[in-house]
Tab-separated table of C-alpha atoms and ligand atoms in Angstrom:
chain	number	residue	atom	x	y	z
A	12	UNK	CA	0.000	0.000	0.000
A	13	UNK	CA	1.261	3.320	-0.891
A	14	UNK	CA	0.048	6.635	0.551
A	15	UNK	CA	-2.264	8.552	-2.004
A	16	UNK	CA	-0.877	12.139	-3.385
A	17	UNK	CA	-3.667	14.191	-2.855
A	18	UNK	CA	-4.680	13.515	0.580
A	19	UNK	CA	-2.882	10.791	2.378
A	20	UNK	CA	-5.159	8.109	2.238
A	21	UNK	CA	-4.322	4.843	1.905
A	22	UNK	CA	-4.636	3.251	-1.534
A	23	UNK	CA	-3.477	0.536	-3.656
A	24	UNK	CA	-0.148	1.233	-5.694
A	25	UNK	CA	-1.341	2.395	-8.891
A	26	UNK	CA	1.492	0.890	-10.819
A	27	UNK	CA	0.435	0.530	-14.526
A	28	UNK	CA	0.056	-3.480	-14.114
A	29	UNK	CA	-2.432	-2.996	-11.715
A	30	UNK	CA	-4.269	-0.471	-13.879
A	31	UNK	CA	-4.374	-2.715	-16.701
A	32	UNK	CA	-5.614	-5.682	-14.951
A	33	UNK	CA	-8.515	-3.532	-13.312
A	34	UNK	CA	-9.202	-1.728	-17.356
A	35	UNK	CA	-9.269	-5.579	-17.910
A	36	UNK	CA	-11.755	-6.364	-15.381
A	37	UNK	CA	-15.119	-8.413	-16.816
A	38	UNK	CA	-18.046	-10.182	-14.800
A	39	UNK	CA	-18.289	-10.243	-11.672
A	40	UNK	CA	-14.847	-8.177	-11.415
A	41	UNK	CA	-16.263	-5.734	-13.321
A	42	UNK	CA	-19.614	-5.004	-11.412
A	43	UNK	CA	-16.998	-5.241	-8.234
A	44	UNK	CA	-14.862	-2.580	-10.216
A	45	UNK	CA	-18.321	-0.063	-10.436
A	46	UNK	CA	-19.735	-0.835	-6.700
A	47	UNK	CA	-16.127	0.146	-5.084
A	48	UNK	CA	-15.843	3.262	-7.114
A	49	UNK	CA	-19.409	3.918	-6.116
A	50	UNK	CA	-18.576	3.607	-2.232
A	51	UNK	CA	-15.164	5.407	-2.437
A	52	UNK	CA	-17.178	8.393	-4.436
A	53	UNK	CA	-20.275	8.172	-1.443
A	54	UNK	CA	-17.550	7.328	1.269
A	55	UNK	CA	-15.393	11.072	-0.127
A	56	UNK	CA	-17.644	13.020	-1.855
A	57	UNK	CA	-21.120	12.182	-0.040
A	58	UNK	CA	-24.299	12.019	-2.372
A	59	UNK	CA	-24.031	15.662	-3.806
A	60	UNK	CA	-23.963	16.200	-7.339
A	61	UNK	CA	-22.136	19.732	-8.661
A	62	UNK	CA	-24.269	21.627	-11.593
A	63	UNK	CA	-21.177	23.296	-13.354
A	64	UNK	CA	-23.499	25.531	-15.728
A	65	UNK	CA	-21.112	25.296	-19.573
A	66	UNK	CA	-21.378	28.742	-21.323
A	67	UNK	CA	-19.496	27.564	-24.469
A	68	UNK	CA	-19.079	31.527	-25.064
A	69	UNK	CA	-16.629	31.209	-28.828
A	70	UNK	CA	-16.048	28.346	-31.493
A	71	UNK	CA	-13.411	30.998	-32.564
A	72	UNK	CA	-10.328	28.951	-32.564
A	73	UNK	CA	-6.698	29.735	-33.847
A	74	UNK	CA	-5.512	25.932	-33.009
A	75	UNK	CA	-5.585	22.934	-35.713
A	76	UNK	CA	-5.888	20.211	-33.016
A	77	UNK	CA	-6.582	17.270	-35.178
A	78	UNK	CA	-9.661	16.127	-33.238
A	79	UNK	CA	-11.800	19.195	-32.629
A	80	UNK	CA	-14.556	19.795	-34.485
A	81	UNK	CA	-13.828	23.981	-34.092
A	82	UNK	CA	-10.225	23.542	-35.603
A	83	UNK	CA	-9.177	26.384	-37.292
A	84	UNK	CA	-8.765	24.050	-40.327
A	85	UNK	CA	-12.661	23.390	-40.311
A	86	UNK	CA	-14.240	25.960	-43.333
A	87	UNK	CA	-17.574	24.313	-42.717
A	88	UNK	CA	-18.168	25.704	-39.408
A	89	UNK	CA	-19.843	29.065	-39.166
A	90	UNK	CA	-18.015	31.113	-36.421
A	91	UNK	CA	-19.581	32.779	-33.151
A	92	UNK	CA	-18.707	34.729	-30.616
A	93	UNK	CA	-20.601	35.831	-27.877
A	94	UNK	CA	-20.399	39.877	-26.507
A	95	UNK	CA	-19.027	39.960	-22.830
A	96	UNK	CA	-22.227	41.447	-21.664
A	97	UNK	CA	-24.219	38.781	-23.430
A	98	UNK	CA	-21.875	36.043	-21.572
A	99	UNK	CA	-22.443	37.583	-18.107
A	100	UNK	CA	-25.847	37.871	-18.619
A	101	UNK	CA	-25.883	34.220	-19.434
A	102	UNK	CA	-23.952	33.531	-15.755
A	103	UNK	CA	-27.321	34.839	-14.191
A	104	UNK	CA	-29.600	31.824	-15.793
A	105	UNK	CA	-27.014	29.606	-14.952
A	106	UNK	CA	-27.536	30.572	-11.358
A	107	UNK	CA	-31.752	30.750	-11.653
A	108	UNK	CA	-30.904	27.033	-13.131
A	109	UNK	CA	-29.358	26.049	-9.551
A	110	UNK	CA	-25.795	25.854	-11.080
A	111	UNK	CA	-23.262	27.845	-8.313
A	112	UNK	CA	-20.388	27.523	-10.525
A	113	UNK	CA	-20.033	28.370	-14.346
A	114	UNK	CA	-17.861	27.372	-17.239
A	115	UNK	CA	-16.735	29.462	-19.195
A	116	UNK	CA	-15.073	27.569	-22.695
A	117	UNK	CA	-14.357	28.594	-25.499
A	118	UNK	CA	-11.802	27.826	-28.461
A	119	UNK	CA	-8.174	29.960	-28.183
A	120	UNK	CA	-10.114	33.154	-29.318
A	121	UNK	CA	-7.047	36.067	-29.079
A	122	UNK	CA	-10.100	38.945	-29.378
A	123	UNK	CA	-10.758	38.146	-25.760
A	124	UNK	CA	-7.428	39.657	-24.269
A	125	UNK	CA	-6.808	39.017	-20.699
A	126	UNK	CA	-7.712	42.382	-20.577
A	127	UNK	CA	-11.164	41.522	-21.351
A	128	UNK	CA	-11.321	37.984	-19.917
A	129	UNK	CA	-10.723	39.875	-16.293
A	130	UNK	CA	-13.196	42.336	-16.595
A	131	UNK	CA	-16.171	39.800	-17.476
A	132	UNK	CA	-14.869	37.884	-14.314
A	133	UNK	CA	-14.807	41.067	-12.246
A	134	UNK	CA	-18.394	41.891	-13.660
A	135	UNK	CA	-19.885	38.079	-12.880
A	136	UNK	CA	-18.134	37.756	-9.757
A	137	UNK	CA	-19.287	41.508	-8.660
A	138	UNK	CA	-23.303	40.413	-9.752
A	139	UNK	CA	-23.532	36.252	-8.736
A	140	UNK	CA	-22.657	34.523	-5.935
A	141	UNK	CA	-20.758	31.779	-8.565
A	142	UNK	CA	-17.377	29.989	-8.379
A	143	UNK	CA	-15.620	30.617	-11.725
A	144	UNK	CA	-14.543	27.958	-13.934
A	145	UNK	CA	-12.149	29.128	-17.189
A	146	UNK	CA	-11.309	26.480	-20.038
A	147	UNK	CA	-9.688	28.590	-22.710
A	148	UNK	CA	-6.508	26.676	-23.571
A	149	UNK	CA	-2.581	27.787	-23.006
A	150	UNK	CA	-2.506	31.116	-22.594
A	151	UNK	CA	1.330	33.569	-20.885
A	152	UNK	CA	1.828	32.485	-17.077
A	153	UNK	CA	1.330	36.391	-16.708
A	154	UNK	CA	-2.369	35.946	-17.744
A	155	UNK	CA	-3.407	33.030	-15.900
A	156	UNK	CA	-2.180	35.345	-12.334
A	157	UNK	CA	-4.219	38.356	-13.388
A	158	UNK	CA	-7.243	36.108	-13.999
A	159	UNK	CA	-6.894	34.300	-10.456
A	160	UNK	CA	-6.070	37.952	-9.376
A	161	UNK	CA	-9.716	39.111	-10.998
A	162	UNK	CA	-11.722	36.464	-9.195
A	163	UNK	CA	-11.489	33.173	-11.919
A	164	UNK	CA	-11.695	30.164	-8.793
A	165	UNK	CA	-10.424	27.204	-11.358
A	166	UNK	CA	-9.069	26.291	-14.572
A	167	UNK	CA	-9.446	22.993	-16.786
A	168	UNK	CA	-7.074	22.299	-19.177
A	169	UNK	CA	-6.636	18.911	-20.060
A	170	UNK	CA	-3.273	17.231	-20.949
A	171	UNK	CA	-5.415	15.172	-23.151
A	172	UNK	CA	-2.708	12.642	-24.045
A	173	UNK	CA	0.643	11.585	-21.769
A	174	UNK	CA	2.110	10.143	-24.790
A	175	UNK	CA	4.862	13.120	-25.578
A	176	UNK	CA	5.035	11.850	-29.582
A	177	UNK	CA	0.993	11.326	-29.649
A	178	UNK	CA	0.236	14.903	-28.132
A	179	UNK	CA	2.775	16.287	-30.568
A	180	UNK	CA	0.850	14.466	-33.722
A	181	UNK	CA	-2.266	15.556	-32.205
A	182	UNK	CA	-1.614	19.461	-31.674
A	183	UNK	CA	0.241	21.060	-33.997
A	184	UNK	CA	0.030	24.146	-32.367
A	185	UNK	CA	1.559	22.808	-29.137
A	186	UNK	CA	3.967	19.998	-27.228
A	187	UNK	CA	2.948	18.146	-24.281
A	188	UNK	CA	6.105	20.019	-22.491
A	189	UNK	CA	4.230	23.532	-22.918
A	190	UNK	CA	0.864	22.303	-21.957
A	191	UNK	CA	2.355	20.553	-18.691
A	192	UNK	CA	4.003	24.275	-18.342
A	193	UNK	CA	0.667	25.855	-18.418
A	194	UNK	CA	-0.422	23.302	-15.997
A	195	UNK	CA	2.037	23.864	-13.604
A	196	UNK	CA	1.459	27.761	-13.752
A	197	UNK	CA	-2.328	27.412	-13.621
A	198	UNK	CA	-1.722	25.621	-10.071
A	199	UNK	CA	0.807	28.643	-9.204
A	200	UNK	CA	-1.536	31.586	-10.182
A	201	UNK	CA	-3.967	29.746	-7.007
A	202	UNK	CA	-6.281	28.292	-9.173
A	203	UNK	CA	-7.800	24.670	-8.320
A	204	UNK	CA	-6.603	23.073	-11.231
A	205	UNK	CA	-8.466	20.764	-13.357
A	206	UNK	CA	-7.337	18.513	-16.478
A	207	UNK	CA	-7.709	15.055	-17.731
A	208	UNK	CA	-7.245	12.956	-20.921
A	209	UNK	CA	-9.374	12.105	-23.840
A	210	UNK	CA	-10.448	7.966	-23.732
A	211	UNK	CA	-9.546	6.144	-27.057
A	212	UNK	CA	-7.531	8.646	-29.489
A	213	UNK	CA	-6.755	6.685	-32.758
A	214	UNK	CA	-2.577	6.097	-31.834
A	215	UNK	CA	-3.836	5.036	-28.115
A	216	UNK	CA	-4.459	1.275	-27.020
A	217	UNK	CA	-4.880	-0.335	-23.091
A	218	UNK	CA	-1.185	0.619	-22.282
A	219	UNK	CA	-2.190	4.406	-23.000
A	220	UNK	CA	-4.997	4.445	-20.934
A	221	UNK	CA	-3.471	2.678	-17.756
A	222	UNK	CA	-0.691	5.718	-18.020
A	223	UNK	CA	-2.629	8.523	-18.565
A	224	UNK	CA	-4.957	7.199	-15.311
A	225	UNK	CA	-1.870	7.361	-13.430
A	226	UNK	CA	-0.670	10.475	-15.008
A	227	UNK	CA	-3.637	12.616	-14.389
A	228	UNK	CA	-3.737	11.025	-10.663
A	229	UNK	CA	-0.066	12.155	-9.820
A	230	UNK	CA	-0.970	15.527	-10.920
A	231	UNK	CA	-2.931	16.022	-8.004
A	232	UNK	CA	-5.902	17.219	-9.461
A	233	UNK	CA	-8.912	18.905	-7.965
A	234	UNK	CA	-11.244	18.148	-11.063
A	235	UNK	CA	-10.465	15.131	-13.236
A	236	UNK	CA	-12.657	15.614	-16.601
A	237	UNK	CA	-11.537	12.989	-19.509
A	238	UNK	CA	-14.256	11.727	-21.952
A	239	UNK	CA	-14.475	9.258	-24.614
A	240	UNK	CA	-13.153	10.872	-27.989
A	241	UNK	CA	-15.240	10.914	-30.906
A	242	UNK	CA	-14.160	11.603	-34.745
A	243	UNK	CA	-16.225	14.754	-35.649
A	244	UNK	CA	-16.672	14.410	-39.710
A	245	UNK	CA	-14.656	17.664	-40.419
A	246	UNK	CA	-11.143	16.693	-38.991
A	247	UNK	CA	-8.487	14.565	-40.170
A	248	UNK	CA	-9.799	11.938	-37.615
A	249	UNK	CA	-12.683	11.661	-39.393
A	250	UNK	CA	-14.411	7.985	-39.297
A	251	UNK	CA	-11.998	6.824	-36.597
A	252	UNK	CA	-14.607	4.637	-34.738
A	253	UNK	CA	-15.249	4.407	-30.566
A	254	UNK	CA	-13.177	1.526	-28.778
A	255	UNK	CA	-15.312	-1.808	-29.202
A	256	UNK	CA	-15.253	-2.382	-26.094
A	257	UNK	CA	-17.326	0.606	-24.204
A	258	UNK	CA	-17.044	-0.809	-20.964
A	259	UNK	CA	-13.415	0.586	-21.323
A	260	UNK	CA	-14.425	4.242	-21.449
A	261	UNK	CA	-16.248	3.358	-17.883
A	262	UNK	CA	-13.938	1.182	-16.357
A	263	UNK	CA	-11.594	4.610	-16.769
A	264	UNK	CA	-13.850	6.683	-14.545
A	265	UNK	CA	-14.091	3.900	-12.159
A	266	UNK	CA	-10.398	3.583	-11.590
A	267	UNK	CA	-10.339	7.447	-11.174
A	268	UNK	CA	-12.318	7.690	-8.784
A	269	UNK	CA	-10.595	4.781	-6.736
A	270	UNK	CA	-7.195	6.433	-7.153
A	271	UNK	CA	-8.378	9.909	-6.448
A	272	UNK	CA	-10.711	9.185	-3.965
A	273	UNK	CA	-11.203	13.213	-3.336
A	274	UNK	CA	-11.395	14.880	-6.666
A	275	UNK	CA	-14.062	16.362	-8.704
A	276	UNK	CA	-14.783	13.878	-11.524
A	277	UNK	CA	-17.415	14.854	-13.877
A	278	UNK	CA	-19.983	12.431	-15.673
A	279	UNK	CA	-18.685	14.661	-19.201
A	280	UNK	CA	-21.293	15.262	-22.088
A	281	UNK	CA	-18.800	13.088	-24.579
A	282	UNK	CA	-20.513	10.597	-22.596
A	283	UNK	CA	-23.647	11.390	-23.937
A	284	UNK	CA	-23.140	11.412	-27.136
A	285	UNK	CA	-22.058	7.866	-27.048
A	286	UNK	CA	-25.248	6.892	-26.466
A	287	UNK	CA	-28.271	8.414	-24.223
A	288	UNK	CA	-28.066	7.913	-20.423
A	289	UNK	CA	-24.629	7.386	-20.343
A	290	UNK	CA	-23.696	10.327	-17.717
A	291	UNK	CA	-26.555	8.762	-15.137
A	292	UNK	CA	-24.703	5.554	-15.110
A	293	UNK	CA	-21.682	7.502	-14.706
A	294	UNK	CA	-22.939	8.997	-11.641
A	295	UNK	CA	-22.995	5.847	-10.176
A	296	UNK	CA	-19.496	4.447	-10.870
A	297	UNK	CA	-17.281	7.443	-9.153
A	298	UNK	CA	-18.626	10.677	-11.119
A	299	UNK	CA	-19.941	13.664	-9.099
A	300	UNK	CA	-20.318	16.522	-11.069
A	301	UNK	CA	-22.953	17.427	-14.518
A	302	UNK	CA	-22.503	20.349	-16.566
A	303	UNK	CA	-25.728	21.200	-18.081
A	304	UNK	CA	-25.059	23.019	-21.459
A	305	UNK	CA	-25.791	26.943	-20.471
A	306	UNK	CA	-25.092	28.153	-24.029
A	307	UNK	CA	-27.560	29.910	-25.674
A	308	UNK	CA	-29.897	27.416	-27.858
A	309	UNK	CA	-28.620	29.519	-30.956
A	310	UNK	CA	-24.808	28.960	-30.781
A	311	UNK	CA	-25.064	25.003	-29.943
A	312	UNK	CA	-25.218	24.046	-32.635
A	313	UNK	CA	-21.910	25.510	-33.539
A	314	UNK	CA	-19.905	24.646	-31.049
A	315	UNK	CA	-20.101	20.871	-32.281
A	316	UNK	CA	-16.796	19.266	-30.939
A	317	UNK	CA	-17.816	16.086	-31.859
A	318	UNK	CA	-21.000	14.799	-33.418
A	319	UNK	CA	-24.333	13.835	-31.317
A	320	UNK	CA	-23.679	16.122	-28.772
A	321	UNK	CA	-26.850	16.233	-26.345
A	322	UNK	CA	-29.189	18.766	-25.814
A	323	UNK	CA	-28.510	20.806	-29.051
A	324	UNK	CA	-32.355	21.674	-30.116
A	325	UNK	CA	-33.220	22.616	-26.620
A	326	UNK	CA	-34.204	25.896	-25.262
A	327	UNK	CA	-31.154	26.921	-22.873
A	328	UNK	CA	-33.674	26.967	-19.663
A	329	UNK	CA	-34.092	23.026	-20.523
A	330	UNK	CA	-30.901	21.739	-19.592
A	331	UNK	CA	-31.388	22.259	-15.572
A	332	UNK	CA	-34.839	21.400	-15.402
A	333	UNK	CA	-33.754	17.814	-17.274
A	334	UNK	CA	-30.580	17.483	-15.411
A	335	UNK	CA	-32.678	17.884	-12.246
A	336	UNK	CA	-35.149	15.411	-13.250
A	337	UNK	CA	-32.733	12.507	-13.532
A	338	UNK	CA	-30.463	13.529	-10.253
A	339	UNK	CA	-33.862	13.036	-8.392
A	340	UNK	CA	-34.400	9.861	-9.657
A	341	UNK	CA	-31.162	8.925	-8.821
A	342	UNK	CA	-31.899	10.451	-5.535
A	343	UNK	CA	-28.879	12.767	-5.423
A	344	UNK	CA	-29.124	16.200	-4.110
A	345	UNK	CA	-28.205	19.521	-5.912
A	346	UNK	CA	-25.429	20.559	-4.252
A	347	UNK	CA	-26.159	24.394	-3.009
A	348	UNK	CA	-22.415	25.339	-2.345
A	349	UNK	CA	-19.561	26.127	-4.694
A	350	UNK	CA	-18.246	22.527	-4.479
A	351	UNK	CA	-14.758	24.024	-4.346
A	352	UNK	CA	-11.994	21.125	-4.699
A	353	UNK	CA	-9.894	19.752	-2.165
A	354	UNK	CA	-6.879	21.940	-2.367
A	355	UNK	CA	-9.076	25.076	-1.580
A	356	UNK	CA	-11.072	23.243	0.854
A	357	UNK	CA	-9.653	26.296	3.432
A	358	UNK	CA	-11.620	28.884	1.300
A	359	UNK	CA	-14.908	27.390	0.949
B	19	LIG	N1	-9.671	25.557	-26.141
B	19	LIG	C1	-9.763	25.015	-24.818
B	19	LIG	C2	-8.829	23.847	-24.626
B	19	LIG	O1	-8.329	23.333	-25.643
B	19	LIG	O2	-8.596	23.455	-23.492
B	19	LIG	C3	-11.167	24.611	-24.429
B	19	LIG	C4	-12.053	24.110	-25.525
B	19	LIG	S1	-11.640	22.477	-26.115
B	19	LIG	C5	-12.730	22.395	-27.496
B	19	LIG	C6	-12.417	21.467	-24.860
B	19	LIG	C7	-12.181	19.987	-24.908
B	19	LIG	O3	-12.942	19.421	-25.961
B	19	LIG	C8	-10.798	19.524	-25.177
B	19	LIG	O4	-10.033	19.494	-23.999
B	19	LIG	C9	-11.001	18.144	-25.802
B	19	LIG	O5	-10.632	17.096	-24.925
B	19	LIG	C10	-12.504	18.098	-26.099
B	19	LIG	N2	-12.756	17.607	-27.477
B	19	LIG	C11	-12.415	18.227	-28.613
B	19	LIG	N3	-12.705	17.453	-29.665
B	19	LIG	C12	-13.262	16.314	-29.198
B	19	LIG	C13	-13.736	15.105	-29.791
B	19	LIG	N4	-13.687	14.914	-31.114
B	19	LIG	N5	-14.242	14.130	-28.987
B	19	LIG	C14	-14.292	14.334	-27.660
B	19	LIG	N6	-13.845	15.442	-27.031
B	19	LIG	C15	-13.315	16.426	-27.784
């Protein structure tokens, strides 16, 4: 037994043989797999379930990440951007939905200067009682500090591969060594820091997956969000197909949540996609946290990472009310505070 990174508690080594034998588990290993990260996520985390409210606020993108359905590379794709007032009037339905944090994502979009990016935060942070969540990509270590400094409580960024020679392939706009960089200075600037790894990349097998578990879980993360990848039509992964074995992408989750018994883990909309229903199950093999999609029912459509993304006809007052709907049936409470992560648990 080893002593776990993020909080001292006791857990099995997570050596990468042990990872692949649990990613390997079937049967009645397999339903044992799902009830222990169930108890370790009830045991840590108690029943709650997080509403992070997703204002996907730009598709505006100046990266070529071979995946992404907003590459810059995609011509298809009509752009959007949202106006800052327009975004921060969005954070107020995210809090009359019952989310108490919000997500602001976007592509790398260089017309919102940190100049800009700070005073939306000021403005949302001055008007809603709402924790802060930025995914916007790498960005100077000077930026992310005067974005804690305006209020901003986390950041997700996700490494999205280990595999140095994969990422490379996959971004051609960046190198596992700078994103680990930005990582690193994200959890400088004060910010709970959030990242995790996209499940079955064309290039990836078993071996992948075991590392990048253990990766993300010696980064000490307070939010670990990693979702299946899907080939969106207009990249150069187009027609790549999903692992044939699905229970993979769960089993992942699972062994998260036993290795990093304290972390945020989301039940990601990727999920979704895959096929209806997925996130509830998810929410009962280690995942505590939804993100109902707060962006306004006229840009979904164009902010389509990957194909069959949920919830893209709705009306943007839907998403709660639905999300709401299936935590009661699950009977899991809304949880009413900011669900800060463990590092800030000082703060709360
Ligand atoms: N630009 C920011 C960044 O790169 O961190 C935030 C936006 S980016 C579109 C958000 C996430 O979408 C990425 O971290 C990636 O894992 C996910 N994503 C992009 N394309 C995807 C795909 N085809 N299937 C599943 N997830 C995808």
């Amino acid at each position: 037994m080893t002593k776990h990174a993020n909080n001292n508690l006791p857990l099995a080594s997570a050596t990468e043989r042990a990872v692949l034998s649990r990613l390997g588990a079937e049967g009645a290993e397999l339903r044992a797999l799902y009830r222990e990260a169930d108890l370790v996520r009830r045991k840590y985390m108690g029943a709650t379930v997080y509403l992070r409210g997703i204002i996907e606020f730009s598709n505006i993108c100046r990266n070529s990440c071979l995946y992404c359905g907003i590459n810059l590379a995609n011509k298809t794709l009509q752009r959007y951007r949202m106006k800052p007032e327009e975004i921060v009037a969005q954070c107020g339905r995210a809090l009359e939905q019952g989310c108490t944090t919000v997500v602001l994502q976007s592509g790398e979009d260089p017309w919102f200067t940190c100049e800009r990016l700070c005073g939306m935060i000021r403005e949302i942070k001055g008007k809603y009682p709402l924790a802060i969540t930025l995914s916007i990509g790498e960005r100077p270590r000077a930026e992310y500090l005067e974005m804690r400094r305006a209020g901003a409580d986390r950041y997700l960024l996700r490494f999205e591969t280990s595999a140095a020679k994969l990422f490379a392939r996959l971004h051609p706009d960046s190198s596992l060594k700078k994103r680990l960089a930005c990582l690193e200075a994200i959890r400088k600037a004060g910010f709970q820091p959030g990242s995790g790894f996209l499940i079955g990349l064309p290039g990836s097998n078993l071996e992948t997956i075991a590392r990048d578990i253990i990766f993300a879980t010696r980064l000490r993360l307070d939010m670990i969000g990693c979702g299946p990848f899907i080939a969106h039509p207009e990249t150069p992964l187009a027609g790549n197909p999903l692992l044939a074995n699905r229970d993979v992408y769960f089993k992942t989750i699972a062994i998260l949540r036993l290795l990093n018994p304290r972390a945020h883990i989301p039940a990601t909309t990727a999920f979704d996609a895959m096929a209806p229903g997925n996130r509830d199950r998810l929410l009962t093999m280690g995942a505590d946290v939804v993100m109902p999609n707060l962006t306004p029912a006229r840009y979904r459509r164009l902010y389509m990472l990957y194909p069959n993304k949920p919830c893209v006809d709705e009306d943007d007052t839907l998403c709660g009310a639905c999300l709401k709907r299936r935590l009661d049936a699950l009977k899991r409470p809304i949880g009413t505070d900011f669900g800060h992560g463990w590092s800030a648990s000082k703060s709360e």
